[in-house]
Amino acid sequence: MNDPIGVKSVIENYDTAAAAAKIKKKYLKKTRNIPLNIAVTGESGAGKSTFVNAVRGLTDEDNEAAPAYGDSTSEVAAYKHPDYPNVTLWDLPGIGTPMFPAEKYLKRVEFRMFYFFIIVSETRITENDVKLALKIQEMGKKFYFVRSKIDKDLRAERRKRNFSKERTLTKIREDCAQGLQAHGIKCSKVFLVSSFKPRKYDFSLLHETLERQLPKLKRNAFVLAMPNISLEIIKKKKQAMDLRLPNVACFGRPNVSVPGLTVSVNLPWLHIIIVMVVDAFGLDIPSLWKLAASTGLSYSDLCAVIKSPLAAAEITEKLLLKVLNQVGVTSELCFELSMINFVESVVGSIPRGRCYRVMEKAMPIILRELADDAQRVFQRVLA
Ligand code: GDP
């Protein structure tokens, strides 16, 4: 079998860490080819830094987070997406501060390098927002308008007697669109978001829109790197992994036999794959702790809805063998494998045949269980 990412020898020597490092390096090199610079701009205090963090799946407290001071972001700061390194979110200084007066702002922040712009505003469309939008439009670039801190608006409106969440959201959306149209600005979409509640309002819609902007080849990687902020994203993650997983899982020379099944697998390699899948669904222990901290739920609350033995667990090779055994003996695989045994005894060995049959059965089951867990965790958080 060819070695598309040059990790065959390290895997065969059981050096899982070195293999993971190689994959990462290769992956980074590949994905760095097409840089995607997204500018996040707007007035000081509008919630830009907090928004950048939320898009990256972080809260203000995380180490890699953009600092949210609430007054002035005084310099241009670049934040790479933690899992998708060619996507950089640029947290631009607030427009209209003494250091960045509106007239000089556009020159000072190197506008030309950005693929598209996100204008963040916490109130109605301001004069500065209009200046920015017109300039961006003039340069023939795309921009999206994000109306931030929606949680705050709803909290204030909730006090009124005839409060309706839907009516309030529609009114804010219409006000923003009218504000832009009144100045001759064509803006196809206005996204209402709360960076404190990225699972609500239009946050996932914004993610989907950003995803559509990416070159086709890069979309799957972007989808996998997204935080699980909607059921649709979890579904897309599953789809992104579904097709190739059995094939990828059979990579390398099988060297450990699965108890109860007459089949061998390349266990260190399989370990890397499963860890990546669990991470992509945010079901690894550190991600769940982080989610618990950011949502105010307890870690055990989240674990209570998890069913897959691979989620919220330390994934050891022993655990993997146990899971494969369970999937194998409970499906019709045992019979198939005994048939393969028989054929092999007559015509000689079938390369990769057995391993592939096991993975073809096991991987969709493992993937479905993990996707279901990710959905239940998501619903638990929403509830
Ligand atoms: P920036 O100057 O535009 O980067 O704004 P920051 O991100 O520093 O946010 C300004 C203040 O608004 C901070 O105190 C944030 O905690 C707060 N903030 C930001 N986003 C939200 C949000 O979605 N909801 C609420 N309620 N407050 C927010």
mmCIF file of N, CA, C and O in Angstrom, residues 127-164:
data_model
loop_
_atom_site.group_PDB
_atom_site.id
_atom_site.type_symbol
_atom_site.label_atom_id
_atom_site.label_comp_id
_atom_site.label_asym_id
_atom_site.label_seq_id
_atom_site.Cartn_x
_atom_site.Cartn_y
_atom_site.Cartn_z
ATOM 1 N N GLU A 127 -22.574 55.708 12.106
ATOM 2 C CA GLU A 127 -21.936 56.427 11.004
ATOM 3 C C GLU A 127 -20.632 55.726 10.607
ATOM 4 O O GLU A 127 -20.324 55.589 9.432
ATOM 5 N N ASN A 128 -19.902 55.276 11.625
ATOM 6 C CA ASN A 128 -18.638 54.588 11.342
ATOM 7 C C ASN A 128 -18.857 53.262 10.610
ATOM 8 O O ASN A 128 -18.093 52.917 9.715
ATOM 9 N N ASP A 129 -19.908 52.542 10.998
ATOM 10 C CA ASP A 129 -20.219 51.284 10.298
ATOM 11 C C ASP A 129 -20.491 51.569 8.823
ATOM 12 O O ASP A 129 -20.040 50.840 7.941
ATOM 13 N N VAL A 130 -21.237 52.634 8.587
ATOM 14 C CA VAL A 130 -21.585 52.984 7.204
ATOM 15 C C VAL A 130 -20.330 53.315 6.405
ATOM 16 O O VAL A 130 -20.137 52.832 5.289
ATOM 17 N N LYS A 131 -19.420 54.110 7.010
ATOM 18 C CA LYS A 131 -18.179 54.476 6.308
ATOM 19 C C LYS A 131 -17.391 53.232 5.932
ATOM 20 O O LYS A 131 -16.902 53.092 4.819
ATOM 21 N N LEU A 132 -17.304 52.321 6.905
ATOM 22 C CA LEU A 132 -16.562 51.075 6.671
ATOM 23 C C LEU A 132 -17.199 50.267 5.552
ATOM 24 O O LEU A 132 -16.520 49.841 4.618
ATOM 25 N N ALA A 133 -18.513 50.083 5.659
ATOM 26 C CA ALA A 133 -19.215 49.237 4.698
ATOM 27 C C ALA A 133 -19.084 49.808 3.285
ATOM 28 O O ALA A 133 -18.849 49.069 2.329
ATOM 29 N N LEU A 134 -19.204 51.137 3.166
ATOM 30 C CA LEU A 134 -19.114 51.750 1.833
ATOM 31 C C LEU A 134 -17.734 51.541 1.230
ATOM 32 O O LEU A 134 -17.590 51.237 0.056
ATOM 33 N N LYS A 135 -16.723 51.686 2.067
ATOM 34 C CA LYS A 135 -15.351 51.525 1.583
ATOM 35 C C LYS A 135 -15.101 50.076 1.146
ATOM 36 O O LYS A 135 -14.503 49.823 0.097
ATOM 37 N N ILE A 136 -15.596 49.142 1.952
ATOM 38 C CA ILE A 136 -15.404 47.718 1.631
ATOM 39 C C ILE A 136 -16.105 47.403 0.307
ATOM 40 O O ILE A 136 -15.562 46.735 -0.572
ATOM 41 N N GLN A 137 -17.309 47.935 0.177
ATOM 42 C CA GLN A 137 -18.083 47.729 -1.043
ATOM 43 C C GLN A 137 -17.357 48.319 -2.250
ATOM 44 O O GLN A 137 -17.271 47.708 -3.297
ATOM 45 N N GLU A 138 -16.788 49.516 -2.040
ATOM 46 C CA GLU A 138 -16.056 50.202 -3.101
ATOM 47 C C GLU A 138 -14.859 49.371 -3.569
ATOM 48 O O GLU A 138 -14.508 49.363 -4.734
ATOM 49 N N MET A 139 -14.260 48.644 -2.625
ATOM 50 C CA MET A 139 -13.095 47.813 -2.978
ATOM 51 C C MET A 139 -13.505 46.492 -3.614
ATOM 52 O O MET A 139 -12.668 45.632 -3.899
ATOM 53 N N GLY A 140 -14.799 46.301 -3.786
ATOM 54 C CA GLY A 140 -15.300 45.075 -4.417
ATOM 55 C C GLY A 140 -15.173 43.858 -3.526
ATOM 56 O O GLY A 140 -15.112 42.729 -4.008
ATOM 57 N N LYS A 141 -15.109 44.064 -2.209
ATOM 58 C CA LYS A 141 -14.978 42.920 -1.296
ATOM 59 C C LYS A 141 -16.321 42.621 -0.636
ATOM 60 O O LYS A 141 -17.206 43.454 -0.599
ATOM 61 N N LYS A 142 -16.383 41.417 -0.066
ATOM 62 C CA LYS A 142 -17.624 41.008 0.596
ATOM 63 C C LYS A 142 -17.603 41.387 2.065
ATOM 64 O O LYS A 142 -16.545 41.350 2.694
ATOM 65 N N PHE A 143 -18.759 41.686 2.603
ATOM 66 C CA PHE A 143 -18.802 41.847 4.053
ATOM 67 C C PHE A 143 -20.111 41.311 4.610
ATOM 68 O O PHE A 143 -21.108 41.202 3.903
ATOM 69 N N TYR A 144 -20.043 40.925 5.866
ATOM 70 C CA TYR A 144 -21.239 40.471 6.578
ATOM 71 C C TYR A 144 -21.412 41.367 7.785
ATOM 72 O O TYR A 144 -20.431 41.813 8.386
ATOM 73 N N PHE A 145 -22.647 41.578 8.114
ATOM 74 C CA PHE A 145 -22.921 42.459 9.244
ATOM 75 C C PHE A 145 -23.381 41.631 10.444
ATOM 76 O O PHE A 145 -24.336 40.874 10.327
ATOM 77 N N VAL A 146 -22.639 41.748 11.529
ATOM 78 C CA VAL A 146 -22.998 40.996 12.733
ATOM 79 C C VAL A 146 -23.531 41.955 13.787
ATOM 80 O O VAL A 146 -22.845 42.905 14.172
ATOM 81 N N ARG A 147 -24.739 41.721 14.200
ATOM 82 C CA ARG A 147 -25.313 42.526 15.286
ATOM 83 C C ARG A 147 -25.069 41.730 16.569
ATOM 84 O O ARG A 147 -25.642 40.651 16.760
ATOM 85 N N SER A 148 -24.183 42.267 17.425
ATOM 86 C CA SER A 148 -23.713 41.495 18.584
ATOM 87 C C SER A 148 -24.588 41.696 19.830
ATOM 88 O O SER A 148 -25.506 42.529 19.822
ATOM 89 N N LYS A 149 -24.277 40.936 20.856
ATOM 90 C CA LYS A 149 -24.870 41.069 22.202
ATOM 91 C C LYS A 149 -26.401 40.952 22.194
ATOM 92 O O LYS A 149 -27.090 41.687 22.911
ATOM 93 N N ILE A 150 -26.902 40.067 21.364
ATOM 94 C CA ILE A 150 -28.352 39.893 21.258
ATOM 95 C C ILE A 150 -28.960 39.469 22.602
ATOM 96 O O ILE A 150 -30.088 39.839 22.927
ATOM 97 N N ASP A 151 -28.201 38.707 23.380
ATOM 98 C CA ASP A 151 -28.706 38.287 24.702
ATOM 99 C C ASP A 151 -29.094 39.493 25.550
ATOM 100 O O ASP A 151 -30.113 39.494 26.258
ATOM 101 N N LYS A 152 -28.274 40.573 25.406
ATOM 102 C CA LYS A 152 -28.511 41.791 26.191
ATOM 103 C C LYS A 152 -29.821 42.451 25.757
ATOM 104 O O LYS A 152 -30.638 42.851 26.589
ATOM 105 N N ASP A 153 -30.031 42.526 24.447
ATOM 106 C CA ASP A 153 -31.279 43.134 23.913
ATOM 107 C C ASP A 153 -32.488 42.366 24.401
ATOM 108 O O ASP A 153 -33.491 42.971 24.824
ATOM 109 N N LEU A 154 -32.388 41.039 24.327
ATOM 110 C CA LEU A 154 -33.550 40.237 24.714
ATOM 111 C C LEU A 154 -33.831 40.380 26.199
ATOM 112 O O LEU A 154 -34.982 40.447 26.628
ATOM 113 N N ARG A 155 -32.752 40.477 26.985
ATOM 114 C CA ARG A 155 -32.924 40.630 28.434
ATOM 115 C C ARG A 155 -33.668 41.935 28.738
ATOM 116 O O ARG A 155 -34.588 41.971 29.546
ATOM 117 N N ALA A 156 -33.270 42.985 28.027
ATOM 118 C CA ALA A 156 -33.904 44.291 28.264
ATOM 119 C C ALA A 156 -35.370 44.271 27.834
ATOM 120 O O ALA A 156 -36.244 44.792 28.537
ATOM 121 N N GLU A 157 -35.647 43.657 26.683
ATOM 122 C CA GLU A 157 -37.017 43.634 26.145
ATOM 123 C C GLU A 157 -37.955 42.748 26.958
ATOM 124 O O GLU A 157 -39.160 42.959 27.003
ATOM 125 N N ARG A 158 -37.351 41.726 27.578
ATOM 126 C CA ARG A 158 -38.148 40.730 28.308
ATOM 127 C C ARG A 158 -38.976 41.380 29.418
ATOM 128 O O ARG A 158 -40.014 40.860 29.818
ATOM 129 N N ARG A 159 -38.509 42.510 29.899
ATOM 130 C CA ARG A 159 -39.232 43.194 30.990
ATOM 131 C C ARG A 159 -40.581 43.730 30.515
ATOM 132 O O ARG A 159 -41.478 43.965 31.298
ATOM 133 N N LYS A 160 -40.710 43.989 29.202
ATOM 134 C CA LYS A 160 -41.947 44.600 28.684
ATOM 135 C C LYS A 160 -43.090 43.592 28.697
ATOM 136 O O LYS A 160 -42.873 42.385 28.571
ATOM 137 N N ARG A 161 -44.312 44.147 28.819
ATOM 138 C CA ARG A 161 -45.463 43.264 29.027
ATOM 139 C C ARG A 161 -45.724 42.333 27.835
ATOM 140 O O ARG A 161 -45.959 41.162 27.991
ATOM 141 N N ASN A 162 -45.664 42.883 26.613
ATOM 142 C CA ASN A 162 -46.004 42.050 25.444
ATOM 143 C C ASN A 162 -44.775 41.460 24.774
ATOM 144 O O ASN A 162 -44.706 41.343 23.563
ATOM 145 N N PHE A 163 -43.826 41.065 25.590
ATOM 146 C CA PHE A 163 -42.551 40.587 25.026
ATOM 147 C C PHE A 163 -42.734 39.364 24.132
ATOM 148 O O PHE A 163 -43.428 38.414 24.483
ATOM 149 N N SER A 164 -42.123 39.417 22.961
ATOM 150 C CA SER A 164 -42.063 38.226 22.100
ATOM 151 C C SER A 164 -40.647 38.157 21.546
ATOM 152 O O SER A 164 -40.161 39.121 20.936
#
